[in-house]
């Protein structure tokens, strides 16, 4: 059984910052098909622009995170799953929603440590807008400095690690503890993260959430299925993955690494963890919990009487 954990990185509440801060993946066959999969978009496409979500202001996605593999798009799909199925490939860091025979909508995802802890078939039995989040006892045991102060959880909102929406996977009527959800850290999409399950840009999880009903079937690929369907991939120093055939991207990434243009990911993760622990202590001291009302903060609706939550 897998349990989705989260890492604090950044977010805003009054008077304090709260933050929730490889590897195989895929593409396919011919090298010329993968010229610039890590090239960022120069502008923000309409689907990733800022939007109002029932009183919450979802910011636009920074175009530098909208690399080709991360952007939502319609693609050919040749897997065996029927129309209406969600297919998660944690190794290729793709999520497919099959919309027609031979066709799917593809989303880029971030994959946490627990994103590879489950494979097989499941069903979405719960959908939640702005879900609250509480660390499990196992998470607290593994990282007491980070999760101990947050043992009572966080209310739903844009500074919650589950983001704007969450889809909960069940198998044989039991919760798998595997989640497909939004994020408060758009820079993580397309990369491997130290914690969490499968996260999408908030704009993308809202789009998917609105399209699929409860009861939707989900297939989570294992490593062998990923290799069979997507082909071999490599993880770049930048944290993104590309086809193993894409020598252009691999060479450019290596040159940038040797020139010192890409920070050491281990050092970055250590610094983020240290900052997260400090922020977690602040949040724990604030008295805010998963039962706290989500209102009166940036990105949320105002409280009408000091106690009423906006969701």
PDB file of C-alpha atoms in Angstrom:
ATOM      1  CA  UNK A   1       0.000   0.000   0.000  1.00  0.00           C
ATOM      2  CA  UNK A   2       1.333   3.417  -0.873  1.00  0.00           C
ATOM      3  CA  UNK A   3       0.736   6.648   0.970  1.00  0.00           C
ATOM      4  CA  UNK A   4       1.132   9.999  -0.716  1.00  0.00           C
ATOM      5  CA  UNK A   5       3.421  12.289   1.227  1.00  0.00           C
ATOM      6  CA  UNK A   6       4.156  15.943   0.568  1.00  0.00           C
ATOM      7  CA  UNK A   7       7.097  18.289   0.966  1.00  0.00           C
ATOM      8  CA  UNK A   8       6.642  21.860   2.090  1.00  0.00           C
ATOM      9  CA  UNK A   9       8.107  24.452  -0.225  1.00  0.00           C
ATOM     10  CA  UNK A  10       6.187  27.712  -0.428  1.00  0.00           C
ATOM     11  CA  UNK A  11       2.802  29.382  -0.161  1.00  0.00           C
ATOM     12  CA  UNK A  12       1.226  32.319   1.561  1.00  0.00           C
ATOM     13  CA  UNK A  13      -0.921  32.693   4.661  1.00  0.00           C
ATOM     14  CA  UNK A  14      -1.028  35.888   6.672  1.00  0.00           C
ATOM     15  CA  UNK A  15       2.146  36.469   8.659  1.00  0.00           C
ATOM     16  CA  UNK A  16       3.705  33.188   7.577  1.00  0.00           C
ATOM     17  CA  UNK A  17       4.846  31.295   4.541  1.00  0.00           C
ATOM     18  CA  UNK A  18       3.587  27.783   4.131  1.00  0.00           C
ATOM     19  CA  UNK A  19       5.083  25.715   1.401  1.00  0.00           C
ATOM     20  CA  UNK A  20       4.837  22.300   0.080  1.00  0.00           C
ATOM     21  CA  UNK A  21       7.992  21.756  -1.541  1.00  0.00           C
ATOM     22  CA  UNK A  22      15.273   8.815 -11.546  1.00  0.00           C
ATOM     23  CA  UNK A  23      14.394   7.515 -13.606  1.00  0.00           C
ATOM     24  CA  UNK A  24      12.673   6.240 -16.625  1.00  0.00           C
ATOM     25  CA  UNK A  25      10.048   7.850 -18.783  1.00  0.00           C
ATOM     26  CA  UNK A  26       9.106   7.768 -22.397  1.00  0.00           C
ATOM     27  CA  UNK A  27       8.565   8.993 -25.865  1.00  0.00           C
ATOM     28  CA  UNK A  28       8.777   6.402 -28.669  1.00  0.00           C
ATOM     29  CA  UNK A  29      10.841   5.564 -31.700  1.00  0.00           C
ATOM     30  CA  UNK A  30      12.540   7.950 -34.093  1.00  0.00           C
ATOM     31  CA  UNK A  31      15.065  10.590 -32.912  1.00  0.00           C
ATOM     32  CA  UNK A  32      13.833  13.340 -35.230  1.00  0.00           C
ATOM     33  CA  UNK A  33      10.472  13.359 -33.457  1.00  0.00           C
ATOM     34  CA  UNK A  34      12.021  14.731 -30.256  1.00  0.00           C
ATOM     35  CA  UNK A  35      13.906  17.833 -31.311  1.00  0.00           C
ATOM     36  CA  UNK A  36      13.133  20.149 -28.374  1.00  0.00           C
ATOM     37  CA  UNK A  37      10.929  18.462 -25.730  1.00  0.00           C
ATOM     38  CA  UNK A  38      12.462  20.609 -22.986  1.00  0.00           C
ATOM     39  CA  UNK A  39      12.121  23.942 -24.766  1.00  0.00           C
ATOM     40  CA  UNK A  40       9.841  26.258 -22.826  1.00  0.00           C
ATOM     41  CA  UNK A  41       6.846  28.039 -24.249  1.00  0.00           C
ATOM     42  CA  UNK A  42       7.489  31.745 -24.915  1.00  0.00           C
ATOM     43  CA  UNK A  43       3.939  32.725 -24.020  1.00  0.00           C
ATOM     44  CA  UNK A  44       1.230  31.359 -21.748  1.00  0.00           C
ATOM     45  CA  UNK A  45      -1.400  29.415 -23.739  1.00  0.00           C
ATOM     46  CA  UNK A  46      -4.990  30.225 -22.897  1.00  0.00           C
ATOM     47  CA  UNK A  47      -5.495  26.972 -20.980  1.00  0.00           C
ATOM     48  CA  UNK A  48      -2.689  27.895 -18.586  1.00  0.00           C
ATOM     49  CA  UNK A  49      -3.569  31.532 -17.987  1.00  0.00           C
ATOM     50  CA  UNK A  50      -4.753  32.877 -14.640  1.00  0.00           C
ATOM     51  CA  UNK A  51      -8.352  32.117 -13.778  1.00  0.00           C
ATOM     52  CA  UNK A  52     -10.937  32.608 -11.084  1.00  0.00           C
ATOM     53  CA  UNK A  53     -12.055  29.335  -9.551  1.00  0.00           C
ATOM     54  CA  UNK A  54     -15.125  30.042  -7.453  1.00  0.00           C
ATOM     55  CA  UNK A  55     -13.460  32.885  -5.585  1.00  0.00           C
ATOM     56  CA  UNK A  56      -9.934  31.505  -5.654  1.00  0.00           C
ATOM     57  CA  UNK A  57      -7.382  33.148  -7.913  1.00  0.00           C
ATOM     58  CA  UNK A  58      -5.330  30.511  -9.687  1.00  0.00           C
ATOM     59  CA  UNK A  59      -2.193  32.149 -11.074  1.00  0.00           C
ATOM     60  CA  UNK A  60      -0.975  31.602 -14.618  1.00  0.00           C
ATOM     61  CA  UNK A  61       1.665  28.932 -15.116  1.00  0.00           C
ATOM     62  CA  UNK A  62       5.091  30.431 -15.711  1.00  0.00           C
ATOM     63  CA  UNK A  63       5.871  29.742 -19.399  1.00  0.00           C
ATOM     64  CA  UNK A  64       9.326  28.416 -18.537  1.00  0.00           C
ATOM     65  CA  UNK A  65       7.611  25.380 -16.977  1.00  0.00           C
ATOM     66  CA  UNK A  66       5.513  24.737 -20.090  1.00  0.00           C
ATOM     67  CA  UNK A  67       8.015  22.536 -21.872  1.00  0.00           C
ATOM     68  CA  UNK A  68       6.590  20.426 -24.680  1.00  0.00           C
ATOM     69  CA  UNK A  69       6.234  17.274 -22.589  1.00  0.00           C
ATOM     70  CA  UNK A  70       4.373  19.170 -19.871  1.00  0.00           C
ATOM     71  CA  UNK A  71       1.725  20.828 -22.006  1.00  0.00           C
ATOM     72  CA  UNK A  72      -1.744  19.340 -22.297  1.00  0.00           C
ATOM     73  CA  UNK A  73      -2.306  18.074 -25.833  1.00  0.00           C
ATOM     74  CA  UNK A  74      -4.206  15.598 -27.979  1.00  0.00           C
ATOM     75  CA  UNK A  75      -1.968  12.711 -29.087  1.00  0.00           C
ATOM     76  CA  UNK A  76      -2.348   9.342 -30.847  1.00  0.00           C
ATOM     77  CA  UNK A  77      -2.883   6.521 -28.366  1.00  0.00           C
ATOM     78  CA  UNK A  78      -2.365   2.853 -29.134  1.00  0.00           C
ATOM     79  CA  UNK A  79      -2.774   1.200 -25.763  1.00  0.00           C
ATOM     80  CA  UNK A  80      -5.351  -1.530 -25.068  1.00  0.00           C
ATOM     81  CA  UNK A  81      -7.471   0.464 -22.609  1.00  0.00           C
ATOM     82  CA  UNK A  82     -11.018   1.524 -23.614  1.00  0.00           C
ATOM     83  CA  UNK A  83     -12.260   5.060 -24.181  1.00  0.00           C
ATOM     84  CA  UNK A  84     -12.895   6.884 -20.920  1.00  0.00           C
ATOM     85  CA  UNK A  85      -9.946   5.316 -19.089  1.00  0.00           C
ATOM     86  CA  UNK A  86      -7.200   7.274 -17.356  1.00  0.00           C
ATOM     87  CA  UNK A  87      -3.730   5.811 -17.867  1.00  0.00           C
ATOM     88  CA  UNK A  88      -0.918   6.929 -15.567  1.00  0.00           C
ATOM     89  CA  UNK A  89       2.679   6.316 -16.582  1.00  0.00           C
ATOM     90  CA  UNK A  90       4.858   7.360 -13.612  1.00  0.00           C
ATOM     91  CA  UNK A  91       8.043   6.444 -15.493  1.00  0.00           C
ATOM     92  CA  UNK A  92       7.274   8.488 -18.608  1.00  0.00           C
ATOM     93  CA  UNK A  93       5.659  11.144 -16.376  1.00  0.00           C
ATOM     94  CA  UNK A  94       2.541  11.257 -18.494  1.00  0.00           C
ATOM     95  CA  UNK A  95      -1.148  10.912 -17.728  1.00  0.00           C
ATOM     96  CA  UNK A  96      -3.464   9.962 -20.589  1.00  0.00           C
ATOM     97  CA  UNK A  97      -7.218  10.395 -20.721  1.00  0.00           C
ATOM     98  CA  UNK A  98      -8.486   8.288 -23.613  1.00  0.00           C
ATOM     99  CA  UNK A  99     -11.047  10.365 -25.492  1.00  0.00           C
ATOM    100  CA  UNK A 100     -11.637   8.300 -28.654  1.00  0.00           C
ATOM    101  CA  UNK A 101     -10.351   5.113 -30.276  1.00  0.00           C
ATOM    102  CA  UNK A 102      -6.673   5.741 -31.024  1.00  0.00           C
ATOM    103  CA  UNK A 103      -6.683   9.152 -29.353  1.00  0.00           C
ATOM    104  CA  UNK A 104      -6.010  10.568 -25.903  1.00  0.00           C
ATOM    105  CA  UNK A 105      -5.462  13.826 -24.103  1.00  0.00           C
ATOM    106  CA  UNK A 106      -2.003  13.790 -22.562  1.00  0.00           C
ATOM    107  CA  UNK A 107      -0.955  15.701 -19.447  1.00  0.00           C
ATOM    108  CA  UNK A 108       2.530  16.161 -18.032  1.00  0.00           C
ATOM    109  CA  UNK A 109       2.881  15.113 -14.384  1.00  0.00           C
ATOM    110  CA  UNK A 110       5.309  15.244 -11.497  1.00  0.00           C
ATOM    111  CA  UNK A 111       5.956  11.905  -9.854  1.00  0.00           C
ATOM    112  CA  UNK A 112       6.717  11.602  -6.168  1.00  0.00           C
ATOM    113  CA  UNK A 113       8.333   8.681  -4.426  1.00  0.00           C
ATOM    114  CA  UNK A 114       4.920   7.132  -3.825  1.00  0.00           C
ATOM    115  CA  UNK A 115       3.882   7.609  -7.442  1.00  0.00           C
ATOM    116  CA  UNK A 116       5.617   4.308  -8.221  1.00  0.00           C
ATOM    117  CA  UNK A 117       4.291   2.482  -5.191  1.00  0.00           C
ATOM    118  CA  UNK A 118       1.148   1.245  -6.911  1.00  0.00           C
ATOM    119  CA  UNK A 119       0.493  -0.270 -10.323  1.00  0.00           C
ATOM    120  CA  UNK A 120      -2.452  -2.019 -11.896  1.00  0.00           C
ATOM    121  CA  UNK A 121      -6.150  -1.223 -12.161  1.00  0.00           C
ATOM    122  CA  UNK A 122      -8.163   1.023  -9.870  1.00  0.00           C
ATOM    123  CA  UNK A 123     -11.298   3.160  -9.868  1.00  0.00           C
ATOM    124  CA  UNK A 124     -11.838   6.790  -8.919  1.00  0.00           C
ATOM    125  CA  UNK A 125     -14.337   6.606  -6.083  1.00  0.00           C
ATOM    126  CA  UNK A 126     -13.838  10.066  -4.620  1.00  0.00           C
ATOM    127  CA  UNK A 127     -13.389  13.506  -6.167  1.00  0.00           C
ATOM    128  CA  UNK A 128     -12.619  16.505  -3.982  1.00  0.00           C
ATOM    129  CA  UNK A 129     -12.292  20.205  -4.665  1.00  0.00           C
ATOM    130  CA  UNK A 130      -9.629  21.894  -2.526  1.00  0.00           C
ATOM    131  CA  UNK A 131      -9.112  18.870  -0.271  1.00  0.00           C
ATOM    132  CA  UNK A 132      -7.606  19.124   3.166  1.00  0.00           C
ATOM    133  CA  UNK A 133      -4.398  17.218   3.773  1.00  0.00           C
ATOM    134  CA  UNK A 134      -3.065  15.361   6.821  1.00  0.00           C
ATOM    135  CA  UNK A 135       0.247  13.459   6.986  1.00  0.00           C
ATOM    136  CA  UNK A 136       0.055   9.771   7.848  1.00  0.00           C
ATOM    137  CA  UNK A 137       1.670   8.266  10.916  1.00  0.00           C
ATOM    138  CA  UNK A 138       4.245   6.620   8.672  1.00  0.00           C
ATOM    139  CA  UNK A 139       5.191   9.976   7.164  1.00  0.00           C
ATOM    140  CA  UNK A 140       5.588  11.477  10.616  1.00  0.00           C
ATOM    141  CA  UNK A 141       7.729   8.531  11.666  1.00  0.00           C
ATOM    142  CA  UNK A 142       9.965   8.816   8.587  1.00  0.00           C
ATOM    143  CA  UNK A 143      10.457  12.587   8.815  1.00  0.00           C
ATOM    144  CA  UNK A 144       9.352  13.841  12.235  1.00  0.00           C
ATOM    145  CA  UNK A 145      11.054  17.222  11.840  1.00  0.00           C
ATOM    146  CA  UNK A 146       8.986  18.036   8.773  1.00  0.00           C
ATOM    147  CA  UNK A 147       5.686  16.282   9.397  1.00  0.00           C
ATOM    148  CA  UNK A 148       5.499  16.301  13.191  1.00  0.00           C
ATOM    149  CA  UNK A 149       4.472  19.987  13.395  1.00  0.00           C
ATOM    150  CA  UNK A 150       1.851  19.298  10.709  1.00  0.00           C
ATOM    151  CA  UNK A 151       0.346  16.211  12.332  1.00  0.00           C
ATOM    152  CA  UNK A 152      -3.093  17.848  12.460  1.00  0.00           C
ATOM    153  CA  UNK A 153      -2.993  18.651   8.749  1.00  0.00           C
ATOM    154  CA  UNK A 154      -3.717  21.666   6.585  1.00  0.00           C
ATOM    155  CA  UNK A 155      -7.054  22.995   5.308  1.00  0.00           C
ATOM    156  CA  UNK A 156      -7.852  22.969   1.597  1.00  0.00           C
ATOM    157  CA  UNK A 157      -6.624  25.867  -0.472  1.00  0.00           C
ATOM    158  CA  UNK A 158      -4.056  26.922  -3.019  1.00  0.00           C
ATOM    159  CA  UNK A 159      -1.271  26.611  -0.462  1.00  0.00           C
ATOM    160  CA  UNK A 160      -2.196  23.006   0.276  1.00  0.00           C
ATOM    161  CA  UNK A 161       0.047  20.312  -1.254  1.00  0.00           C
ATOM    162  CA  UNK A 162      -2.919  18.642  -2.985  1.00  0.00           C
ATOM    163  CA  UNK A 163      -3.702  21.822  -4.882  1.00  0.00           C
ATOM    164  CA  UNK A 164      -7.035  22.672  -6.454  1.00  0.00           C
ATOM    165  CA  UNK A 165      -8.445  19.163  -6.908  1.00  0.00           C
ATOM    166  CA  UNK A 166      -7.759  15.555  -5.962  1.00  0.00           C
ATOM    167  CA  UNK A 167      -8.864  12.221  -7.392  1.00  0.00           C
ATOM    168  CA  UNK A 168      -8.740   9.234  -5.018  1.00  0.00           C
ATOM    169  CA  UNK A 169      -8.065   5.750  -6.366  1.00  0.00           C
ATOM    170  CA  UNK A 170      -9.758   2.679  -4.886  1.00  0.00           C
ATOM    171  CA  UNK A 171      -9.270  -0.996  -5.647  1.00  0.00           C
ATOM    172  CA  UNK A 172     -11.780  -3.659  -4.580  1.00  0.00           C
ATOM    173  CA  UNK A 173     -13.557  -1.025  -2.511  1.00  0.00           C
ATOM    174  CA  UNK A 174     -10.441  -0.088  -0.532  1.00  0.00           C
ATOM    175  CA  UNK A 175      -8.482   3.142  -0.668  1.00  0.00           C
ATOM    176  CA  UNK A 176      -5.120   2.607  -2.371  1.00  0.00           C
ATOM    177  CA  UNK A 177      -3.813   5.903  -0.901  1.00  0.00           C
ATOM    178  CA  UNK A 178      -2.790   6.742  -4.459  1.00  0.00           C
ATOM    179  CA  UNK A 179      -3.799  10.235  -5.528  1.00  0.00           C
ATOM    180  CA  UNK A 180      -3.939  12.267  -8.711  1.00  0.00           C
ATOM    181  CA  UNK A 181      -3.960  15.886  -7.648  1.00  0.00           C
ATOM    182  CA  UNK A 182      -2.945  19.499  -8.254  1.00  0.00           C
ATOM    183  CA  UNK A 183       0.092  21.273  -6.914  1.00  0.00           C
ATOM    184  CA  UNK A 184       1.272  24.401  -5.206  1.00  0.00           C
ATOM    185  CA  UNK A 185       4.636  24.045  -6.952  1.00  0.00           C
ATOM    186  CA  UNK A 186       4.246  24.258 -10.757  1.00  0.00           C
ATOM    187  CA  UNK A 187       8.026  24.085 -11.192  1.00  0.00           C
ATOM    188  CA  UNK A 188       7.855  20.408 -10.155  1.00  0.00           C
ATOM    189  CA  UNK A 189       5.706  19.263 -13.089  1.00  0.00           C
ATOM    190  CA  UNK A 190       7.611  16.945 -15.400  1.00  0.00           C
ATOM    191  CA  UNK A 191      10.158  16.140 -12.726  1.00  0.00           C
ATOM    192  CA  UNK A 192      10.661  13.522 -10.036  1.00  0.00           C
ATOM    193  CA  UNK A 193       9.993  14.774  -6.526  1.00  0.00           C
ATOM    194  CA  UNK A 194      10.950  13.435  -3.131  1.00  0.00           C
ATOM    195  CA  UNK A 195       7.356  13.039  -2.018  1.00  0.00           C
ATOM    196  CA  UNK A 196       3.803  12.795  -3.264  1.00  0.00           C
ATOM    197  CA  UNK A 197       1.901  10.738  -5.816  1.00  0.00           C
ATOM    198  CA  UNK A 198       0.905  12.113  -9.239  1.00  0.00           C
ATOM    199  CA  UNK A 199       0.545  15.872  -9.487  1.00  0.00           C
ATOM    200  CA  UNK A 200      -0.584  18.107 -12.349  1.00  0.00           C
ATOM    201  CA  UNK A 201      -0.687  21.840 -12.942  1.00  0.00           C
ATOM    202  CA  UNK A 202      -3.779  23.171 -11.165  1.00  0.00           C
ATOM    203  CA  UNK A 203      -5.238  24.178 -14.538  1.00  0.00           C
ATOM    204  CA  UNK A 204      -4.823  20.606 -15.758  1.00  0.00           C
ATOM    205  CA  UNK A 205      -6.262  18.849 -12.718  1.00  0.00           C
ATOM    206  CA  UNK A 206      -9.306  21.132 -12.894  1.00  0.00           C
ATOM    207  CA  UNK A 207      -9.718  20.264 -16.576  1.00  0.00           C
ATOM    208  CA  UNK A 208      -9.441  16.525 -15.897  1.00  0.00           C
ATOM    209  CA  UNK A 209     -11.627  16.728 -12.776  1.00  0.00           C
ATOM    210  CA  UNK A 210     -14.429  18.336 -14.788  1.00  0.00           C
ATOM    211  CA  UNK A 211     -14.286  15.708 -17.536  1.00  0.00           C
ATOM    212  CA  UNK A 212     -14.304  12.470 -15.599  1.00  0.00           C
ATOM    213  CA  UNK A 213     -17.082  11.035 -13.411  1.00  0.00           C
ATOM    214  CA  UNK A 214     -16.718   9.001 -10.269  1.00  0.00           C
ATOM    215  CA  UNK A 215     -16.268   5.390 -11.230  1.00  0.00           C
ATOM    216  CA  UNK A 216     -13.725   6.195 -13.942  1.00  0.00           C
ATOM    217  CA  UNK A 217     -11.310   3.319 -14.472  1.00  0.00           C
ATOM    218  CA  UNK A 218      -7.591   4.014 -14.008  1.00  0.00           C
ATOM    219  CA  UNK A 219      -4.635   2.017 -15.221  1.00  0.00           C
ATOM    220  CA  UNK A 220      -1.263   2.705 -13.577  1.00  0.00           C
ATOM    221  CA  UNK A 221       1.564   1.262 -15.628  1.00  0.00           C
ATOM    222  CA  UNK A 222       4.461  -0.646 -14.156  1.00  0.00           C
ATOM    223  CA  UNK A 223       8.024  -0.191 -15.428  1.00  0.00           C
ATOM    224  CA  UNK A 224       7.793  -2.944 -18.046  1.00  0.00           C
ATOM    225  CA  UNK A 225       4.509  -1.600 -19.433  1.00  0.00           C
ATOM    226  CA  UNK A 226       6.005   1.876 -19.636  1.00  0.00           C
ATOM    227  CA  UNK A 227       9.010   0.658 -21.592  1.00  0.00           C
ATOM    228  CA  UNK A 228       6.789  -1.337 -23.910  1.00  0.00           C
ATOM    229  CA  UNK A 229       4.421   1.556 -24.644  1.00  0.00           C
ATOM    230  CA  UNK A 230       6.728   4.569 -24.428  1.00  0.00           C
ATOM    231  CA  UNK A 231      10.249   3.334 -25.123  1.00  0.00           C
ATOM    232  CA  UNK A 232      13.409   4.024 -23.103  1.00  0.00           C
ATOM    233  CA  UNK A 233      14.010   7.450 -21.607  1.00  0.00           C
ATOM    234  CA  UNK A 234      16.697   9.206 -19.631  1.00  0.00           C
ATOM    235  CA  UNK A 235      16.501  11.862 -16.951  1.00  0.00           C
ATOM    236  CA  UNK A 236      18.387  15.046 -17.708  1.00  0.00           C
ATOM    237  CA  UNK A 237      20.356  17.084 -15.181  1.00  0.00           C
ATOM    238  CA  UNK A 238      17.493  19.593 -15.405  1.00  0.00           C
ATOM    239  CA  UNK A 239      15.184  16.976 -13.896  1.00  0.00           C
ATOM    240  CA  UNK A 240      13.069  16.477 -17.007  1.00  0.00           C
ATOM    241  CA  UNK A 241      12.999  13.211 -18.942  1.00  0.00           C
ATOM    242  CA  UNK A 242      13.390  12.746 -22.685  1.00  0.00           C
ATOM    243  CA  UNK A 243      13.523   9.872 -25.100  1.00  0.00           C
ATOM    244  CA  UNK A 244      16.807   8.000 -24.942  1.00  0.00           C
ATOM    245  CA  UNK A 245      16.998   8.633 -28.704  1.00  0.00           C
ATOM    246  CA  UNK A 246      16.949  12.407 -28.301  1.00  0.00           C
ATOM    247  CA  UNK A 247      20.653  13.052 -28.480  1.00  0.00           C
ATOM    248  CA  UNK A 248      20.098  16.758 -29.176  1.00  0.00           C
ATOM    249  CA  UNK A 249      18.394  17.383 -25.830  1.00  0.00           C
ATOM    250  CA  UNK A 250      20.779  15.079 -23.962  1.00  0.00           C
ATOM    251  CA  UNK A 251      23.835  16.840 -25.393  1.00  0.00           C
ATOM    252  CA  UNK A 252      22.471  20.332 -24.694  1.00  0.00           C
ATOM    253  CA  UNK A 253      21.631  19.352 -21.118  1.00  0.00           C
ATOM    254  CA  UNK A 254      25.126  17.957 -20.558  1.00  0.00           C
ATOM    255  CA  UNK A 255      26.739  21.142 -21.873  1.00  0.00           C
ATOM    256  CA  UNK A 256      24.553  23.278 -19.584  1.00  0.00           C
ATOM    257  CA  UNK A 257      25.477  21.070 -16.616  1.00  0.00           C
ATOM    258  CA  UNK A 258      29.211  21.313 -17.353  1.00  0.00           C
ATOM    259  CA  UNK A 259      28.890  25.098 -17.696  1.00  0.00           C
ATOM    260  CA  UNK A 260      27.314  25.330 -14.247  1.00  0.00           C
ATOM    261  CA  UNK A 261      23.986  26.538 -15.593  1.00  0.00           C
ATOM    262  CA  UNK A 262      21.995  23.810 -13.836  1.00  0.00           C
ATOM    263  CA  UNK A 263      22.025  23.689 -10.008  1.00  0.00           C
ATOM    264  CA  UNK A 264      22.922  20.492  -8.180  1.00  0.00           C
ATOM    265  CA  UNK A 265      19.527  18.824  -7.523  1.00  0.00           C
ATOM    266  CA  UNK A 266      20.750  17.143  -4.324  1.00  0.00           C
ATOM    267  CA  UNK A 267      21.821  20.480  -2.900  1.00  0.00           C
ATOM    268  CA  UNK A 268      18.567  22.104  -3.965  1.00  0.00           C
ATOM    269  CA  UNK A 269      16.536  19.336  -2.326  1.00  0.00           C
ATOM    270  CA  UNK A 270      18.513  19.634   0.910  1.00  0.00           C
ATOM    271  CA  UNK A 271      18.014  23.401   1.014  1.00  0.00           C
ATOM    272  CA  UNK A 272      14.295  22.998   0.291  1.00  0.00           C
ATOM    273  CA  UNK A 273      13.936  20.443   3.060  1.00  0.00           C
ATOM    274  CA  UNK A 274      15.649  22.714   5.584  1.00  0.00           C
ATOM    275  CA  UNK A 275      13.408  25.614   4.592  1.00  0.00           C
ATOM    276  CA  UNK A 276      10.354  23.356   4.722  1.00  0.00           C
ATOM    277  CA  UNK A 277      11.133  22.224   8.260  1.00  0.00           C
ATOM    278  CA  UNK A 278      11.378  25.842   9.394  1.00  0.00           C
ATOM    279  CA  UNK A 279       8.092  26.684   7.694  1.00  0.00           C
ATOM    280  CA  UNK A 280       6.391  23.609   9.140  1.00  0.00           C
ATOM    281  CA  UNK A 281       7.358  24.758  12.620  1.00  0.00           C
ATOM    282  CA  UNK A 282       5.744  28.134  11.906  1.00  0.00           C
ATOM    283  CA  UNK A 283       2.569  26.531  10.622  1.00  0.00           C
ATOM    284  CA  UNK A 284       2.381  24.152  13.570  1.00  0.00           C
ATOM    285  CA  UNK A 285       2.749  27.056  15.964  1.00  0.00           C
ATOM    286  CA  UNK A 286      -0.053  28.959  14.191  1.00  0.00           C
ATOM    287  CA  UNK A 287      -2.665  26.418  15.286  1.00  0.00           C
ATOM    288  CA  UNK A 288      -3.918  25.936  11.729  1.00  0.00           C
ATOM    289  CA  UNK A 289      -5.180  22.394  11.024  1.00  0.00           C
ATOM    290  CA  UNK A 290      -7.070  20.403   8.415  1.00  0.00           C
ATOM    291  CA  UNK A 291     -10.269  21.479  10.170  1.00  0.00           C
ATOM    292  CA  UNK A 292      -9.462  25.199   9.940  1.00  0.00           C
ATOM    293  CA  UNK A 293     -11.705  27.265   7.654  1.00  0.00           C
ATOM    294  CA  UNK A 294     -10.202  28.053   4.265  1.00  0.00           C
ATOM    295  CA  UNK A 295     -11.114  31.703   3.990  1.00  0.00           C
ATOM    296  CA  UNK A 296      -9.770  35.183   4.414  1.00  0.00           C
ATOM    297  CA  UNK A 297      -6.383  34.346   2.886  1.00  0.00           C
ATOM    298  CA  UNK A 298      -4.845  35.258  -0.473  1.00  0.00           C
ATOM    299  CA  UNK A 299      -6.525  33.185  -3.169  1.00  0.00           C
ATOM    300  CA  UNK A 300      -9.556  32.296  -1.061  1.00  0.00           C
ATOM    301  CA  UNK A 301     -12.990  33.736  -0.504  1.00  0.00           C
ATOM    302  CA  UNK A 302     -13.419  36.068   2.504  1.00  0.00           C
ATOM    303  CA  UNK A 303     -14.905  34.774   5.731  1.00  0.00           C
ATOM    304  CA  UNK A 304     -18.364  36.131   6.296  1.00  0.00           C
ATOM    305  CA  UNK A 305     -18.402  35.658  10.048  1.00  0.00           C
ATOM    306  CA  UNK A 306     -14.865  34.608  10.894  1.00  0.00           C
ATOM    307  CA  UNK A 307     -15.727  30.926  10.856  1.00  0.00           C
ATOM    308  CA  UNK A 308     -17.330  30.000   7.538  1.00  0.00           C
ATOM    309  CA  UNK A 309     -15.046  28.278   5.075  1.00  0.00           C
ATOM    310  CA  UNK A 310     -15.249  28.896   1.347  1.00  0.00           C
ATOM    311  CA  UNK A 311     -15.337  25.241   0.374  1.00  0.00           C
TER     312      UNK A 311
END
